Amino acid sequence: MKFNTNFKNIAESYLFSDIAHRVNAYTAAHPDKKVLRLGIGDVTLPLVPSVIEALHGAVDEMAHKETFKGYGPEQGYAFLKDSINGAYARKGVQLESDEIFISDGAKSDLGNILDLFDRDNTVLVPDPVYPVYVDTNTMAGRKIIFMDATAENGFLPMPDYSVDADIIYLCSPNNPTGAAYTKAQLKKWVDYALKKQAVILYDAAYECFVTDDSLARSVYQVEGAKKCAVEFCSFSKTAGFTGTRCGYTVVPKSIEADGLSANKMWLRRQTTKFNGVPYIVQKGAAAVFTEQGEREIKKNIAVYQENARIIAECMDELGIWYTGGKNSPYIWLKCPGGMGSWEFFDYLLDGAQVVGTPGAGFGKNGEGFFRLTAFGSREVTEEAVARIKKLLTE
Ligand code: MLT
């Protein structure tokens, strides 16, 4: 047996596992201290009533032989794919339902999609970025080129035609920086991908936070994208499914090369390696698209948007430079006093018992930056902000 030695090239533990480990060690050493967690982007509001009702209904269906469900279609039930398709149509995007594949979340599919691509592809990744893109490609031994996302380019790198890439990762609104591409900027990426015969793997997990009309909510709002882009989306941040697990991936039929179709390959891959998301969960997810469900999730999203505003206001008061917070649940700030990312992490944990995510964990350009999430409860966000202000002004 020979191990995949590419694992030697990634950090021993995943960023958020590493943080959880450090926070657990701190709480074990200081059991009397109340730690406030604004680190991992995990939602805190419960599932909305429409979803709960649909979940209960589906559980009851499983209790009767007339309505019981065994294996479902690996690519998802038509009722959910059609609902998602309807939501795309409302964004002005025309898809076919069999271009939509239901999964247990965007993170899994962002890694799994790499089954479609040969090892011999050059990958272009922004730095800083959600660590999954880099780690999964490093595991596969692929060559990765980084493009700098910095304060100078608003953390939104644009294509450089002197760079040849085959697989391009874009995440907008961005995790971790909160920066979001306009449709006009994305068009430049689509043009580049078409010219280079590359594929864009577009992570739209945070699209529900976009409020500004010039910004894209889907890559397919840009002409030409259906020929070169796969889009990943999730119910996690939109509808609180981080623990319930459901997402979807759009693989357009018009992405073809070497006599192969990405859509057919992905169907083949999923039917071979995946048995679908539980019926019960898919019923819950479909409830998100009912009129009532949509109203309810919007109320929850508004709570997180207000948290983002509260954190941003604190940064304004403290004179700390930041991006995000608008069109995004993340606030990406410059560590005060020239501190390094992990130094500020420890300073905040020790001094205020507030947990954030060190920017350096997202790439070298993240050094000296720090991410706070708006997904905490209103109370935790307010208390965290008060503690940060006290710590930094004393
Ligand atoms: C994050 O905090 O970056 C995300 O919650 C991680 C994820 O969605 O997997």
Short mmCIF file of C-alpha atoms and ligand atoms in Angstrom, two decimals:
data_model
loop_
_atom_site.label_atom_id
_atom_site.label_comp_id
_atom_site.label_asym_id
_atom_site.label_seq_id
_atom_site.Cartn_x
_atom_site.Cartn_y
_atom_site.Cartn_z
CA MET A 1 0.00 0.00 0.00
CA LYS A 2 1.20 3.49 -0.78
CA PHE A 3 -0.39 6.52 0.93
CA ASN A 4 -1.25 9.70 -0.92
CA THR A 5 1.84 11.60 0.16
CA ASN A 6 0.31 14.88 -0.99
CA PHE A 7 -1.22 14.93 2.50
CA LYS A 8 2.26 15.89 3.69
CA ASN A 9 1.77 19.19 1.89
CA ILE A 10 -1.27 20.37 3.85
CA ALA A 11 -1.48 21.56 7.44
CA GLU A 12 -2.12 18.74 9.90
CA SER A 13 -5.58 20.01 10.78
CA TYR A 14 -8.23 22.01 8.95
CA LEU A 15 -8.31 25.71 9.92
CA PHE A 16 -11.62 25.58 11.78
CA SER A 17 -10.70 22.34 13.59
CA ASP A 18 -7.48 24.02 14.69
CA ILE A 19 -9.37 27.03 16.06
CA ALA A 20 -11.91 24.82 17.84
CA HIS A 21 -9.03 22.93 19.44
CA ARG A 22 -7.41 26.15 20.71
CA VAL A 23 -10.72 27.50 22.04
CA ASN A 24 -11.47 24.19 23.80
CA ALA A 25 -8.03 24.32 25.44
CA TYR A 26 -8.73 27.89 26.60
CA THR A 27 -12.16 27.05 28.04
CA ALA A 28 -10.73 23.99 29.82
CA ALA A 29 -8.07 26.20 31.43
CA HIS A 30 -10.56 29.01 32.25
CA PRO A 31 -13.86 27.28 33.06
CA ASP A 32 -15.17 30.45 34.77
CA LYS A 33 -14.87 32.60 31.62
CA LYS A 34 -17.72 32.95 29.12
CA VAL A 35 -16.30 32.69 25.61
CA LEU A 36 -18.16 34.42 22.75
CA ARG A 37 -17.74 32.72 19.40
CA LEU A 38 -17.59 34.85 16.26
CA GLY A 39 -15.13 32.54 14.55
CA ILE A 40 -16.56 29.85 12.27
CA GLY A 41 -19.47 31.10 10.15
CA ASP A 42 -22.02 28.88 11.84
CA VAL A 43 -25.62 30.06 12.06
CA THR A 44 -27.31 30.39 15.46
CA LEU A 45 -30.99 30.99 14.66
CA PRO A 46 -33.19 27.87 14.56
CA LEU A 47 -34.75 26.56 11.36
CA VAL A 48 -37.80 28.59 10.36
CA PRO A 49 -41.35 27.28 11.08
CA SER A 50 -42.10 26.40 7.43
CA VAL A 51 -39.01 24.20 7.27
CA ILE A 52 -39.80 22.55 10.61
CA GLU A 53 -43.34 21.83 9.47
CA ALA A 54 -42.10 20.28 6.22
CA LEU A 55 -39.54 18.18 8.10
CA HIS A 56 -42.25 16.88 10.46
CA GLY A 57 -44.52 16.13 7.52
CA ALA A 58 -41.76 14.17 5.80
CA VAL A 59 -40.98 12.21 8.98
CA ASP A 60 -44.66 11.21 9.14
CA GLU A 61 -44.53 10.12 5.49
CA MET A 62 -41.68 7.79 6.38
CA ALA A 63 -43.92 6.14 8.99
CA HIS A 64 -46.47 4.79 6.49
CA LYS A 65 -45.87 2.18 3.83
CA GLU A 66 -47.89 4.17 1.26
CA THR A 67 -45.59 7.20 1.54
CA PHE A 68 -42.36 5.64 2.80
CA LYS A 69 -39.27 6.43 0.68
CA GLY A 70 -36.21 4.25 0.18
CA TYR A 71 -33.35 5.25 -2.10
CA GLY A 72 -34.11 8.47 -3.90
CA PRO A 73 -32.60 9.86 -7.08
CA GLU A 74 -28.88 10.43 -6.38
CA GLN A 75 -29.05 13.87 -7.97
CA GLY A 76 -32.02 14.98 -5.84
CA TYR A 77 -35.81 14.89 -5.99
CA ALA A 78 -37.52 16.78 -8.81
CA PHE A 79 -39.66 18.79 -6.36
CA LEU A 80 -36.53 20.41 -4.88
CA LYS A 81 -34.67 20.84 -8.17
CA ASP A 82 -37.75 22.49 -9.69
CA SER A 83 -38.06 24.84 -6.70
CA ILE A 84 -34.40 25.83 -7.02
CA ASN A 85 -34.87 26.30 -10.75
CA GLY A 86 -37.81 28.62 -10.02
CA ALA A 87 -35.62 30.68 -7.68
CA TYR A 88 -32.97 30.99 -10.41
CA ALA A 89 -35.65 32.11 -12.88
CA ARG A 90 -36.60 34.89 -10.45
CA LYS A 91 -32.95 36.04 -10.63
CA GLY A 92 -33.24 36.10 -14.41
CA VAL A 93 -31.33 32.84 -14.91
CA GLN A 94 -32.76 30.10 -17.15
CA LEU A 95 -31.61 26.59 -16.27
CA GLU A 96 -32.88 23.11 -16.90
CA SER A 97 -33.73 21.19 -13.73
CA ASP A 98 -31.34 18.39 -14.67
CA GLU A 99 -28.50 20.90 -14.57
CA ILE A 100 -29.15 21.16 -10.80
CA PHE A 101 -27.77 18.51 -8.44
CA ILE A 102 -28.73 18.34 -4.76
CA SER A 103 -25.94 17.58 -2.32
CA ASP A 104 -25.18 17.56 1.37
CA GLY A 105 -23.54 20.98 1.11
CA ALA A 106 -21.31 23.22 -0.95
CA LYS A 107 -18.14 22.19 0.88
CA SER A 108 -18.48 18.52 -0.12
CA ASP A 109 -19.21 19.34 -3.74
CA LEU A 110 -16.38 21.87 -3.97
CA GLY A 111 -14.04 19.02 -3.15
CA ASN A 112 -15.88 16.24 -5.00
CA ILE A 113 -16.13 18.14 -8.29
CA LEU A 114 -12.38 17.63 -8.70
CA ASP A 115 -13.12 14.03 -9.71
CA LEU A 116 -14.04 15.50 -13.10
CA PHE A 117 -10.64 17.00 -13.72
CA ASP A 118 -7.31 15.45 -14.52
CA ARG A 119 -4.45 15.98 -12.09
CA ASP A 120 -2.65 17.82 -14.85
CA ASN A 121 -4.66 21.06 -14.57
CA THR A 122 -3.36 24.36 -13.27
CA VAL A 123 -5.55 25.84 -10.57
CA LEU A 124 -5.95 29.57 -9.98
CA VAL A 125 -7.00 30.57 -6.48
CA PRO A 126 -7.36 33.98 -4.85
CA ASP A 127 -5.34 34.55 -1.70
CA PRO A 128 -6.86 34.86 0.91
CA VAL A 129 -9.69 32.40 0.37
CA TYR A 130 -11.84 29.64 1.93
CA PRO A 131 -9.22 26.95 2.65
CA VAL A 132 -11.17 24.09 1.05
CA TYR A 133 -10.13 25.06 -2.51
CA VAL A 134 -6.43 24.92 -1.75
CA ASP A 135 -6.50 21.91 0.56
CA THR A 136 -8.53 19.71 -1.82
CA ASN A 137 -6.29 20.49 -4.79
CA THR A 138 -3.16 20.00 -2.71
CA MET A 139 -4.48 16.58 -1.66
CA ALA A 140 -4.79 15.75 -5.36
CA GLY A 141 -1.27 17.02 -6.11
CA ARG A 142 -2.41 19.74 -8.50
CA LYS A 143 -0.36 22.82 -9.34
CA ILE A 144 -1.84 25.91 -7.70
CA ILE A 145 -1.20 29.50 -8.71
CA PHE A 146 -2.29 32.22 -6.31
CA MET A 147 -3.67 35.60 -7.29
CA ASP A 148 -3.30 38.39 -4.79
CA ALA A 149 -6.43 39.75 -3.17
CA THR A 150 -5.33 42.84 -1.30
CA ALA A 151 -6.70 46.10 0.05
CA GLU A 152 -5.35 47.72 -3.16
CA ASN A 153 -7.65 45.70 -5.45
CA GLY A 154 -10.52 45.70 -2.95
CA PHE A 155 -9.82 41.98 -2.34
CA LEU A 156 -11.25 41.32 -5.82
CA PRO A 157 -8.45 40.15 -8.12
CA MET A 158 -9.14 40.47 -11.84
CA PRO A 159 -7.88 38.23 -14.67
CA ASP A 160 -4.30 38.50 -15.87
CA TYR A 161 -4.06 37.12 -19.41
CA SER A 162 -0.35 36.38 -18.96
CA VAL A 163 -1.37 33.65 -16.49
CA ASP A 164 -2.60 30.34 -17.93
CA ALA A 165 -5.11 28.60 -15.71
CA ASP A 166 -7.47 25.65 -16.24
CA ILE A 167 -9.54 25.68 -13.05
CA ILE A 168 -10.42 29.04 -11.52
CA TYR A 169 -12.01 29.45 -8.09
CA LEU A 170 -14.14 32.52 -7.41
CA CYS A 171 -16.13 33.09 -4.23
CA SER A 172 -18.51 36.03 -4.18
CA PRO A 173 -19.53 37.44 -1.73
CA ASN A 174 -16.14 36.33 -0.62
CA ASN A 175 -15.23 34.20 2.31
CA PRO A 176 -13.29 35.59 4.20
CA THR A 177 -13.10 39.19 2.96
CA GLY A 178 -16.78 39.92 2.30
CA ALA A 179 -15.85 41.55 -1.02
CA ALA A 180 -18.30 40.87 -3.87
CA TYR A 181 -17.86 41.06 -7.64
CA THR A 182 -20.12 43.24 -9.75
CA LYS A 183 -21.71 41.59 -12.79
CA ALA A 184 -19.39 43.69 -14.97
CA GLN A 185 -16.30 42.38 -13.15
CA LEU A 186 -17.54 38.79 -13.39
CA LYS A 187 -18.05 39.23 -17.12
CA LYS A 188 -14.28 39.83 -17.36
CA TRP A 189 -13.67 36.53 -15.58
CA VAL A 190 -16.09 34.69 -17.87
CA ASP A 191 -14.35 36.17 -20.93
CA TYR A 192 -10.98 35.09 -19.55
CA ALA A 193 -12.21 31.55 -18.79
CA LEU A 194 -13.69 31.17 -22.28
CA LYS A 195 -10.48 32.44 -23.88
CA LYS A 196 -8.32 30.06 -21.81
CA GLN A 197 -10.81 27.17 -22.17
CA ALA A 198 -10.88 27.04 -18.39
CA VAL A 199 -13.64 26.26 -15.95
CA ILE A 200 -14.78 28.63 -13.19
CA LEU A 201 -15.79 26.95 -9.94
CA TYR A 202 -18.03 29.63 -8.50
CA ASP A 203 -18.88 29.49 -4.81
CA ALA A 204 -22.14 31.38 -4.26
CA ALA A 205 -22.76 30.17 -0.69
CA TYR A 206 -23.27 33.75 0.54
CA GLU A 207 -25.41 35.08 -2.32
CA CYS A 208 -28.42 35.67 -0.05
CA PHE A 209 -26.51 38.53 1.60
CA VAL A 210 -26.26 40.53 -1.63
CA THR A 211 -28.44 43.61 -1.46
CA ASP A 212 -26.78 45.78 -4.11
CA ASP A 213 -28.26 45.20 -7.61
CA SER A 214 -24.98 45.74 -9.45
CA LEU A 215 -23.51 42.71 -7.65
CA ALA A 216 -24.00 39.19 -8.95
CA ARG A 217 -26.17 36.71 -7.05
CA SER A 218 -25.30 33.99 -9.52
CA VAL A 219 -22.48 33.68 -12.03
CA TYR A 220 -25.16 32.84 -14.62
CA GLN A 221 -26.39 36.41 -14.45
CA VAL A 222 -23.37 37.02 -16.68
CA GLU A 223 -23.55 36.19 -20.38
CA GLY A 224 -21.40 33.24 -21.42
CA ALA A 225 -21.11 31.77 -17.91
CA LYS A 226 -23.13 28.68 -18.80
CA LYS A 227 -20.32 27.66 -21.13
CA CYS A 228 -17.60 27.78 -18.48
CA ALA A 229 -18.90 27.97 -14.90
CA VAL A 230 -20.08 25.48 -12.31
CA GLU A 231 -21.93 27.11 -9.40
CA PHE A 232 -22.05 25.85 -5.82
CA CYS A 233 -24.71 26.99 -3.42
CA SER A 234 -26.01 26.00 -0.05
CA PHE A 235 -28.94 26.19 2.34
CA SER A 236 -26.48 26.58 5.22
CA LYS A 237 -26.24 30.34 5.38
CA THR A 238 -29.50 31.04 3.53
CA ALA A 239 -31.77 28.94 5.69
CA GLY A 240 -29.75 27.77 8.69
CA PHE A 241 -28.93 24.28 7.36
CA THR A 242 -25.33 24.07 8.65
CA GLY A 243 -26.33 21.10 10.80
CA THR A 244 -29.17 19.83 8.62
CA ARG A 245 -26.93 19.63 5.53
CA CYS A 246 -28.23 20.47 2.07
CA GLY A 247 -26.74 22.30 -0.89
CA TYR A 248 -26.85 22.28 -4.66
CA THR A 249 -24.49 22.47 -7.56
CA VAL A 250 -25.32 23.67 -11.05
CA VAL A 251 -23.42 21.90 -13.82
CA PRO A 252 -24.58 23.34 -17.16
CA LYS A 253 -24.92 21.02 -20.13
CA SER A 254 -22.94 23.41 -22.29
CA ILE A 255 -19.60 22.77 -20.54
CA GLU A 256 -17.89 20.29 -22.85
CA ALA A 257 -14.34 19.30 -23.78
CA ASP A 258 -12.54 16.27 -25.22
CA GLY A 259 -15.88 14.76 -26.29
CA LEU A 260 -17.08 14.78 -22.67
CA SER A 261 -19.90 16.69 -21.00
CA ALA A 262 -19.35 18.01 -17.45
CA ASN A 263 -23.04 17.51 -16.71
CA LYS A 264 -23.02 13.85 -17.76
CA MET A 265 -19.74 13.21 -15.94
CA TRP A 266 -21.07 14.74 -12.73
CA LEU A 267 -24.25 12.66 -12.97
CA ARG A 268 -22.09 9.57 -13.47
CA ARG A 269 -19.89 10.54 -10.54
CA GLN A 270 -22.79 11.23 -8.20
CA THR A 271 -24.75 8.09 -9.12
CA THR A 272 -21.59 6.07 -8.46
CA LYS A 273 -20.32 7.66 -5.26
CA PHE A 274 -23.36 9.29 -3.65
CA ASN A 275 -26.81 8.09 -2.66
CA GLY A 276 -28.48 11.43 -2.34
CA VAL A 277 -29.58 13.72 0.47
CA PRO A 278 -32.27 12.30 2.81
CA TYR A 279 -35.83 12.79 1.54
CA ILE A 280 -36.75 14.42 4.85
CA VAL A 281 -34.03 17.04 4.49
CA GLN A 282 -34.94 17.75 0.86
CA LYS A 283 -38.57 18.32 1.90
CA GLY A 284 -37.36 20.78 4.53
CA ALA A 285 -35.18 22.55 1.95
CA ALA A 286 -38.05 22.84 -0.53
CA ALA A 287 -40.10 24.71 2.09
CA VAL A 288 -37.56 27.55 1.86
CA PHE A 289 -39.00 28.43 -1.56
CA THR A 290 -42.63 28.73 -0.51
CA GLU A 291 -43.91 32.29 -0.05
CA GLN A 292 -44.14 31.82 3.70
CA GLY A 293 -40.74 30.08 3.89
CA GLU A 294 -39.09 32.86 1.93
CA ARG A 295 -40.59 35.51 4.22
CA GLU A 296 -39.34 33.63 7.26
CA ILE A 297 -35.76 33.10 6.07
CA LYS A 298 -35.55 36.77 5.04
CA LYS A 299 -36.33 37.71 8.65
CA ASN A 300 -33.47 35.52 9.86
CA ILE A 301 -31.06 36.91 7.27
CA ALA A 302 -32.05 40.42 8.38
CA VAL A 303 -30.97 39.54 11.94
CA TYR A 304 -27.50 38.57 10.69
CA GLN A 305 -27.33 41.68 8.51
CA GLU A 306 -28.07 43.79 11.56
CA ASN A 307 -25.31 41.97 13.48
CA ALA A 308 -22.93 42.79 10.63
CA ARG A 309 -23.95 46.44 10.89
CA ILE A 310 -23.31 46.41 14.67
CA ILE A 311 -19.82 44.96 14.21
CA ALA A 312 -19.03 47.38 11.38
CA GLU A 313 -20.19 50.32 13.52
CA CYS A 314 -17.83 49.18 16.30
CA MET A 315 -14.92 49.13 13.82
CA ASP A 316 -15.88 52.62 12.65
CA GLU A 317 -15.89 53.88 16.24
CA LEU A 318 -12.53 52.28 16.95
CA GLY A 319 -11.06 53.63 13.70
CA ILE A 320 -10.21 50.09 12.56
CA TRP A 321 -9.99 49.53 8.80
CA TYR A 322 -12.32 46.82 7.49
CA THR A 323 -14.21 45.54 4.45
CA GLY A 324 -17.35 43.42 4.18
CA GLY A 325 -20.32 43.58 6.50
CA LYS A 326 -22.46 44.85 3.63
CA ASN A 327 -23.58 42.24 1.08
CA SER A 328 -21.79 39.76 3.31
CA PRO A 329 -21.99 38.24 6.79
CA TYR A 330 -18.24 38.65 7.32
CA ILE A 331 -16.28 41.64 8.57
CA TRP A 332 -12.66 41.53 7.47
CA LEU A 333 -10.58 43.88 9.57
CA LYS A 334 -7.00 45.01 9.86
CA CYS A 335 -5.58 43.84 13.17
CA PRO A 336 -5.05 46.90 15.37
CA GLY A 337 -1.58 48.00 16.48
CA GLY A 338 0.11 46.13 13.63
CA MET A 339 -0.56 42.78 15.33
CA GLY A 340 -0.29 39.54 13.37
CA SER A 341 -3.46 37.51 12.80
CA TRP A 342 -2.76 34.78 15.35
CA GLU A 343 -1.34 37.34 17.79
CA PHE A 344 -4.64 39.25 17.63
CA PHE A 345 -6.56 35.96 17.95
CA ASP A 346 -4.80 35.25 21.26
CA TYR A 347 -5.07 38.88 22.40
CA LEU A 348 -8.84 38.89 21.82
CA LEU A 349 -9.35 35.46 23.37
CA ASP A 350 -7.25 36.24 26.45
CA GLY A 351 -8.39 39.82 26.92
CA ALA A 352 -12.05 39.70 25.90
CA GLN A 353 -12.87 36.00 25.50
CA VAL A 354 -14.00 36.70 21.94
CA VAL A 355 -13.17 34.18 19.22
CA GLY A 356 -12.60 35.27 15.63
CA THR A 357 -10.79 33.74 12.69
CA PRO A 358 -7.18 34.73 11.98
CA GLY A 359 -6.82 36.06 8.44
CA ALA A 360 -3.53 34.18 8.02
CA GLY A 361 -5.54 30.94 8.05
CA PHE A 362 -6.95 31.91 4.64
CA GLY A 363 -3.61 32.52 2.92
CA LYS A 364 -0.47 34.62 3.13
CA ASN A 365 -2.26 37.85 2.15
CA GLY A 366 -4.56 37.32 5.12
CA GLU A 367 -1.68 37.90 7.55
CA GLY A 368 -2.40 40.97 9.67
CA PHE A 369 -6.15 40.63 9.09
CA PHE A 370 -8.94 39.07 11.10
CA ARG A 371 -12.47 37.85 10.32
CA LEU A 372 -15.54 38.30 12.51
CA THR A 373 -18.83 36.62 11.64
CA ALA A 374 -22.30 38.12 11.92
CA PHE A 375 -23.87 34.68 12.45
CA GLY A 376 -23.82 34.94 16.26
CA SER A 377 -26.97 35.81 18.15
CA ARG A 378 -27.81 39.50 18.57
CA GLU A 379 -26.97 39.28 22.30
CA VAL A 380 -23.59 37.62 21.72
CA THR A 381 -22.74 40.11 18.97
CA GLU A 382 -23.57 43.09 21.19
CA GLU A 383 -21.65 41.69 24.11
CA ALA A 384 -18.65 40.83 21.93
CA VAL A 385 -18.60 44.32 20.47
CA ALA A 386 -18.76 45.88 23.95
CA ARG A 387 -15.88 43.68 25.12
CA ILE A 388 -13.78 44.48 22.03
CA LYS A 389 -14.34 48.21 22.54
CA LYS A 390 -13.36 47.95 26.21
CA LEU A 391 -10.23 45.94 25.44
CA LEU A 392 -9.06 48.25 22.68
CA THR A 393 -9.76 51.55 24.40
CA GLU A 394 -8.51 50.80 27.89
C1 MLT B 1 -16.49 29.54 7.51
O1 MLT B 1 -16.53 29.90 8.68
O2 MLT B 1 -15.63 29.93 6.71
C2 MLT B 1 -17.53 28.61 7.03
O3 MLT B 1 -18.53 28.47 7.96
C3 MLT B 1 -16.99 27.30 6.78
C4 MLT B 1 -17.92 26.53 5.91
O4 MLT B 1 -18.93 27.02 5.44
O5 MLT B 1 -17.57 25.37 5.69
#
